[in-house]
Amino acid sequence: MLQVLVLKIEDPGCFWVVIKGCNPFLDDEVDYQKLNSAMNDFYNSMCQDIEIKPLKLEEGQVCVVYCQELKCWCRAVIKSIVSSADHYLAECFLVDFARYIPVKSRNIRVAIETFMRLPYRAKKFRLYCTKPVTLHINFCEDSAEIVRAKKWDSAAIQYFQNILKATTQVEAKLCAVEEDTFEVYLYVTLKNEKVCVNDDLVAKNFACYVSPMEDKNFDSLEKPRLNIKSASFSNKLNPALTLWPMFLQGKDSQRMENKTVKCTMDSLKVSPKKESEKKQQYISLKDANKPLAVIVCPGWKKAQFIFELLGEYIASCRPLHPVLLTIGLHKDEAKNMKLPRGCNVVVTTPHSLLRLLQYQSLLFLRLCHLLLDEVEVLLSEANEQMFAILDNFKKNMEVEERESAPHQIVAVGVHWNRHIERLIKEFMNDPYIVITAMEEAALYGCVQQVVHLCLECEKTSTLLQTLDFIPSQAQKTLVFTCSAAETETVCKGSAEQGDKKTKSVLLLSERNACHAVGVLRYLERADAKIPSELYEFTAGVLEAKEDRKARRPLCPYLKAFGFCKDRRICPDRHRVNPEVDIPRKLSSQTLPVLGYIKIIPFYVLNATNYFGRIVDKHEDLCATLNAEMKEYFEDSSNKATVEKVEKFGLYGLAEKSVFHRVQVLEMSQKEDTWALDNVLVKFIDEGRTGLVTRDQLLHLPESFHTLPPQAVEFIVCRVKPADNEIEWNPKVTRYIHHKIIGKLHDAKVILALGNTVWIDPMVHITKLSTLKTSVIDYNVRAEILSMGMGIDNSEHVEQLKKLYKGAKMPSFEESLNQTLFHPQIKWFQKEDVVILKIKIRNVKDYKCKYFRDRVVFSAWVGEKFYLADLELQANIIKDDCKCIIKYDEPVITLAKEQRESWCGLLKQRNPNVAFDFDHWEDCDEDKEDSHFAKVVNSKNLSCSVAGLVETSDKSSDEDESESE
């Protein structure tokens, strides 16, 4: 496959591309940039030299021209010449950019041989064996038919352009090269679905397949009629078209393919001829407010894709009024669901459909067509729900009034499995089965799969030994060989064994390591006997594969939910890498691994995954940076735009009156890479990304580079999507986005890795100063659960802890398994110092950090971790403070900044801090509850004030008090 970037489109038979990646047809992009630079230097310096101007101009002449738009000299071919009063005007084609431009004769130069050595950068492509068609109308016979055409219809060109404009990736499979044109099968990726453009144009009757020989004889032959049943093209047509006959006949059908299919959608486009025949059957189904067809998809994301695809298809046929149905766990949602009048098609998921059937089964009395997309996934992951739906469909069809109504099940999938056999036997009448993948046909036909592991040098002898075994009963087997030579060896060996029956086997050697995992998965689906050596070999392959992913990002599903659905095919890492996952530094301090923090989300990725900042109430470095940047850029002389934008470079960006630091992630690839305009940037202090123009980027002085990026990833723990989904429904994400974006939240840290902090809970708190208490407005996890789209994920944190096993990160591993405790503290003061006695014994690994108005003490006692973060009533001289162990207890001495009596130790009360009356100093002690202690839920505000949590003036007598 060639990865390409489309530069210019004339029609599907002529479009220009740049080939990307590594292949024989590609020269390094750097070489073209060097060529461009060299040509500009040469022709700019020789611009007055008459000798390098061509003596005459001719069509087809290769030359070098100056392009006003690109501001550079370019290689070109003259296409046509027009004379005027004072000069010639030539239409030139830029062979490296695929552009037609008019050029005055004075801007045309002779092409120097040195500059013509590199092949033209723009390559001419056309779709292989794909030719235009048109509708031929015979007014005499009052008939119409689709026939070959000599040029592409404008609608076909427009559709081709729209596909390439909407795609995120374009690939080409080279089939032939004729003169300077590459003939290809073109593949595009649309919304995570790979589509063959050749097939798509044929399926939509914009084109037909024609063999090279027929193409050559086209002019001398009678115009052939397009026939989708033509044997010569059956293997090239969109496989979805094979479902047309049985769909229009009302037959149940089962479809297996080796690629993602769209035949469900094609099947819904009923042809005009058949529509009139079916119309009478649907007349008896009187209620027009009930659907005729239901498309069941394995998840909301695929359902949404199909729903959007339906919108495109129905533009050319009768209105179907499709509805996308996703219903949560709440019963009221299913009871109150109303379908719009005229709805003919419902696109939904198994769980949503079953919930609706339980409360509104009458809605589906008119149902005629049940379409199952990715049927193997539906029957494997939602087996109980699917067969309940099928039972309901079967019972409805057995009603006497519906005997004449159409009844059809269409199941489309990629893999065959045993559940599909039950579907066919119990729920399909006269099924029509189409299988285009040979390996799936082998499973359907119950072909016995036999595998042997051996060394490459022993492969042939091992096979011949296996063929000596003759079973008592005939067995079906399958044989694979790597070359024609091996095939001859096998045939020769088996022939020498006389009348013995040959048995086909699959041999795996060390050269086939890359296929081991796929073979194992296939054998598991075939219920074959699998050698234990294959399991061990595959485990080793997977282990080596995981080792190679050491620098890959940690799997997002593992981070978000504690599990990955299929590690064997997941491209990301599933282990903790101590070199990568050490919590990064936001300034002089690393990300917190325990305790309480305040955060502001600026970008919501999904319902539980956000990017934002940690707010330090003592020192907000980001606010300081923003103020400095604003002051700097308010001077207009400092707003210098960037001439040359570099990938991953750091720049300034103004949004209204706020200035941000941004990093360039990608340059625009829709246009030529030498004429960039838009750039994708990341706001490194907020975590969001955005598309901006190049002239918006400002030069950022080095002094603003020193502070590390402040954006941190936050993940809310212990909740996951309902219905076995692995992606959050957009309804939940939108709700959470509007709820939390830009607001200050309190959160408890569960753990931290790299730039990710796991939190639980995450709450929004409002302080009620008049009542001396605080109210929890909402808990994010509880809000998600209340929508009915999420369920409890109690194993999430435990699974995250398991990530640390085997990783050499002891400090984090220890902290994960500990509950945070606040030590009991006794304090008293003297004229110049304040003494704090920490009432814990047998202390190990203690630390004490001092700030001007704050002190943080932490220590381990056995298996318990103690932390005290104290915000002081007055300021201290941090360099003169100290912490020592005295009488087996820590004693902290704080040096006062001013020699005066403190009326209390802390700005807020703390139940774990008390005045030491053994050292009377005529000073009362302020005490405050621990974090969240005086916080009440806003839902309980209807209770009387007397019901609020009261502050206790008594300190706990216990030695240990859990901070939670």
PDB file of N, CA, C and O in Angstrom, residues 463-488:
ATOM      1  N   LEU A 463       6.228 -32.572   7.991  1.00  0.00           N
ATOM      2  CA  LEU A 463       4.990 -32.704   7.241  1.00  0.00           C
ATOM      3  C   LEU A 463       4.818 -34.126   6.721  1.00  0.00           C
ATOM      4  O   LEU A 463       3.739 -34.718   6.822  1.00  0.00           O
ATOM      5  N   LEU A 464       5.885 -34.685   6.163  1.00  0.00           N
ATOM      6  CA  LEU A 464       5.793 -36.042   5.614  1.00  0.00           C
ATOM      7  C   LEU A 464       5.515 -37.064   6.718  1.00  0.00           C
ATOM      8  O   LEU A 464       4.797 -38.042   6.513  1.00  0.00           O
ATOM      9  N   GLN A 465       6.078 -36.862   7.895  1.00  0.00           N
ATOM     10  CA  GLN A 465       5.789 -37.753   9.018  1.00  0.00           C
ATOM     11  C   GLN A 465       4.316 -37.662   9.420  1.00  0.00           C
ATOM     12  O   GLN A 465       3.684 -38.656   9.743  1.00  0.00           O
ATOM     13  N   THR A 466       3.786 -36.457   9.373  1.00  0.00           N
ATOM     14  CA  THR A 466       2.380 -36.266   9.726  1.00  0.00           C
ATOM     15  C   THR A 466       1.472 -36.957   8.725  1.00  0.00           C
ATOM     16  O   THR A 466       0.434 -37.514   9.087  1.00  0.00           O
ATOM     17  N   LEU A 467       1.862 -36.943   7.457  1.00  0.00           N
ATOM     18  CA  LEU A 467       1.038 -37.574   6.425  1.00  0.00           C
ATOM     19  C   LEU A 467       1.010 -39.090   6.550  1.00  0.00           C
ATOM     20  O   LEU A 467       0.156 -39.744   5.965  1.00  0.00           O
ATOM     21  N   ASP A 468       1.944 -39.670   7.312  1.00  0.00           N
ATOM     22  CA  ASP A 468       1.929 -41.119   7.514  1.00  0.00           C
ATOM     23  C   ASP A 468       0.745 -41.561   8.346  1.00  0.00           C
ATOM     24  O   ASP A 468       0.314 -42.707   8.282  1.00  0.00           O
ATOM     25  N   PHE A 469       0.196 -40.643   9.164  1.00  0.00           N
ATOM     26  CA  PHE A 469      -0.915 -40.992  10.041  1.00  0.00           C
ATOM     27  C   PHE A 469      -2.204 -41.032   9.237  1.00  0.00           C
ATOM     28  O   PHE A 469      -2.574 -40.071   8.581  1.00  0.00           O
ATOM     29  N   ILE A 470      -2.896 -42.193   9.242  1.00  0.00           N
ATOM     30  CA  ILE A 470      -4.141 -42.340   8.494  1.00  0.00           C
ATOM     31  C   ILE A 470      -5.276 -42.524   9.498  1.00  0.00           C
ATOM     32  O   ILE A 470      -5.324 -43.523  10.199  1.00  0.00           O
ATOM     33  N   PRO A 471      -6.204 -41.564   9.634  1.00  0.00           N
ATOM     34  CA  PRO A 471      -7.308 -41.707  10.585  1.00  0.00           C
ATOM     35  C   PRO A 471      -8.290 -42.783  10.149  1.00  0.00           C
ATOM     36  O   PRO A 471      -8.396 -43.099   8.967  1.00  0.00           O
ATOM     37  N   SER A 472      -8.993 -43.329  11.114  1.00  0.00           N
ATOM     38  CA  SER A 472      -9.967 -44.373  10.800  1.00  0.00           C
ATOM     39  C   SER A 472     -11.140 -43.816  10.010  1.00  0.00           C
ATOM     40  O   SER A 472     -11.777 -44.531   9.240  1.00  0.00           O
ATOM     41  N   GLN A 473     -11.460 -42.539  10.220  1.00  0.00           N
ATOM     42  CA  GLN A 473     -12.526 -41.885   9.465  1.00  0.00           C
ATOM     43  C   GLN A 473     -11.947 -40.722   8.666  1.00  0.00           C
ATOM     44  O   GLN A 473     -10.957 -40.124   9.070  1.00  0.00           O
ATOM     45  N   ALA A 474     -12.599 -40.419   7.543  1.00  0.00           N
ATOM     46  CA  ALA A 474     -12.118 -39.323   6.699  1.00  0.00           C
ATOM     47  C   ALA A 474     -12.210 -38.001   7.467  1.00  0.00           C
ATOM     48  O   ALA A 474     -13.191 -37.740   8.145  1.00  0.00           O
ATOM     49  N   GLN A 475     -11.166 -37.199   7.369  1.00  0.00           N
ATOM     50  CA  GLN A 475     -11.123 -35.915   8.063  1.00  0.00           C
ATOM     51  C   GLN A 475     -10.848 -34.801   7.060  1.00  0.00           C
ATOM     52  O   GLN A 475     -10.115 -34.983   6.102  1.00  0.00           O
ATOM     53  N   LYS A 476     -11.464 -33.651   7.351  1.00  0.00           N
ATOM     54  CA  LYS A 476     -11.210 -32.478   6.525  1.00  0.00           C
ATOM     55  C   LYS A 476     -10.053 -31.694   7.137  1.00  0.00           C
ATOM     56  O   LYS A 476     -10.060 -31.396   8.318  1.00  0.00           O
ATOM     57  N   THR A 477      -9.077 -31.372   6.347  1.00  0.00           N
ATOM     58  CA  THR A 477      -7.917 -30.620   6.835  1.00  0.00           C
ATOM     59  C   THR A 477      -7.583 -29.506   5.862  1.00  0.00           C
ATOM     60  O   THR A 477      -8.111 -29.448   4.756  1.00  0.00           O
ATOM     61  N   LEU A 478      -6.684 -28.623   6.283  1.00  0.00           N
ATOM     62  CA  LEU A 478      -6.279 -27.481   5.475  1.00  0.00           C
ATOM     63  C   LEU A 478      -4.765 -27.385   5.486  1.00  0.00           C
ATOM     64  O   LEU A 478      -4.149 -27.528   6.532  1.00  0.00           O
ATOM     65  N   VAL A 479      -4.153 -27.166   4.313  1.00  0.00           N
ATOM     66  CA  VAL A 479      -2.695 -27.111   4.228  1.00  0.00           C
ATOM     67  C   VAL A 479      -2.267 -25.726   3.738  1.00  0.00           C
ATOM     68  O   VAL A 479      -2.935 -25.122   2.917  1.00  0.00           O
ATOM     69  N   PHE A 480      -1.161 -25.206   4.305  1.00  0.00           N
ATOM     70  CA  PHE A 480      -0.565 -23.937   3.885  1.00  0.00           C
ATOM     71  C   PHE A 480       0.883 -24.192   3.486  1.00  0.00           C
ATOM     72  O   PHE A 480       1.590 -24.901   4.199  1.00  0.00           O
ATOM     73  N   THR A 481       1.312 -23.600   2.381  1.00  0.00           N
ATOM     74  CA  THR A 481       2.733 -23.640   2.030  1.00  0.00           C
ATOM     75  C   THR A 481       3.195 -22.227   1.712  1.00  0.00           C
ATOM     76  O   THR A 481       2.390 -21.369   1.359  1.00  0.00           O
ATOM     77  N   CYS A 482       4.499 -22.013   1.874  1.00  0.00           N
ATOM     78  CA  CYS A 482       5.043 -20.664   1.660  1.00  0.00           C
ATOM     79  C   CYS A 482       5.516 -20.437   0.237  1.00  0.00           C
ATOM     80  O   CYS A 482       5.774 -19.304  -0.152  1.00  0.00           O
ATOM     81  N   SER A 483       5.705 -21.479  -0.529  1.00  0.00           N
ATOM     82  CA  SER A 483       6.244 -21.306  -1.874  1.00  0.00           C
ATOM     83  C   SER A 483       5.818 -22.469  -2.757  1.00  0.00           C
ATOM     84  O   SER A 483       5.352 -23.510  -2.274  1.00  0.00           O
ATOM     85  N   ALA A 484       6.006 -22.269  -4.066  1.00  0.00           N
ATOM     86  CA  ALA A 484       5.674 -23.333  -5.023  1.00  0.00           C
ATOM     87  C   ALA A 484       6.591 -24.536  -4.831  1.00  0.00           C
ATOM     88  O   ALA A 484       6.183 -25.685  -5.003  1.00  0.00           O
ATOM     89  N   ALA A 485       7.857 -24.268  -4.438  1.00  0.00           N
ATOM     90  CA  ALA A 485       8.807 -25.364  -4.227  1.00  0.00           C
ATOM     91  C   ALA A 485       8.341 -26.279  -3.093  1.00  0.00           C
ATOM     92  O   ALA A 485       8.422 -27.516  -3.190  1.00  0.00           O
ATOM     93  N   GLU A 486       7.842 -25.686  -2.022  1.00  0.00           N
ATOM     94  CA  GLU A 486       7.341 -26.499  -0.914  1.00  0.00           C
ATOM     95  C   GLU A 486       6.124 -27.310  -1.340  1.00  0.00           C
ATOM     96  O   GLU A 486       5.953 -28.455  -0.909  1.00  0.00           O
ATOM     97  N   THR A 487       5.290 -26.735  -2.194  1.00  0.00           N
ATOM     98  CA  THR A 487       4.113 -27.454  -2.684  1.00  0.00           C
ATOM     99  C   THR A 487       4.525 -28.695  -3.465  1.00  0.00           C
ATOM    100  O   THR A 487       3.949 -29.783  -3.288  1.00  0.00           O
ATOM    101  N   GLU A 488       5.534 -28.548  -4.329  1.00  0.00           N
ATOM    102  CA  GLU A 488       6.009 -29.707  -5.101  1.00  0.00           C
ATOM    103  C   GLU A 488       6.587 -30.782  -4.190  1.00  0.00           C
ATOM    104  O   GLU A 488       6.374 -31.985  -4.403  1.00  0.00           O
TER     105      GLU A 488
END
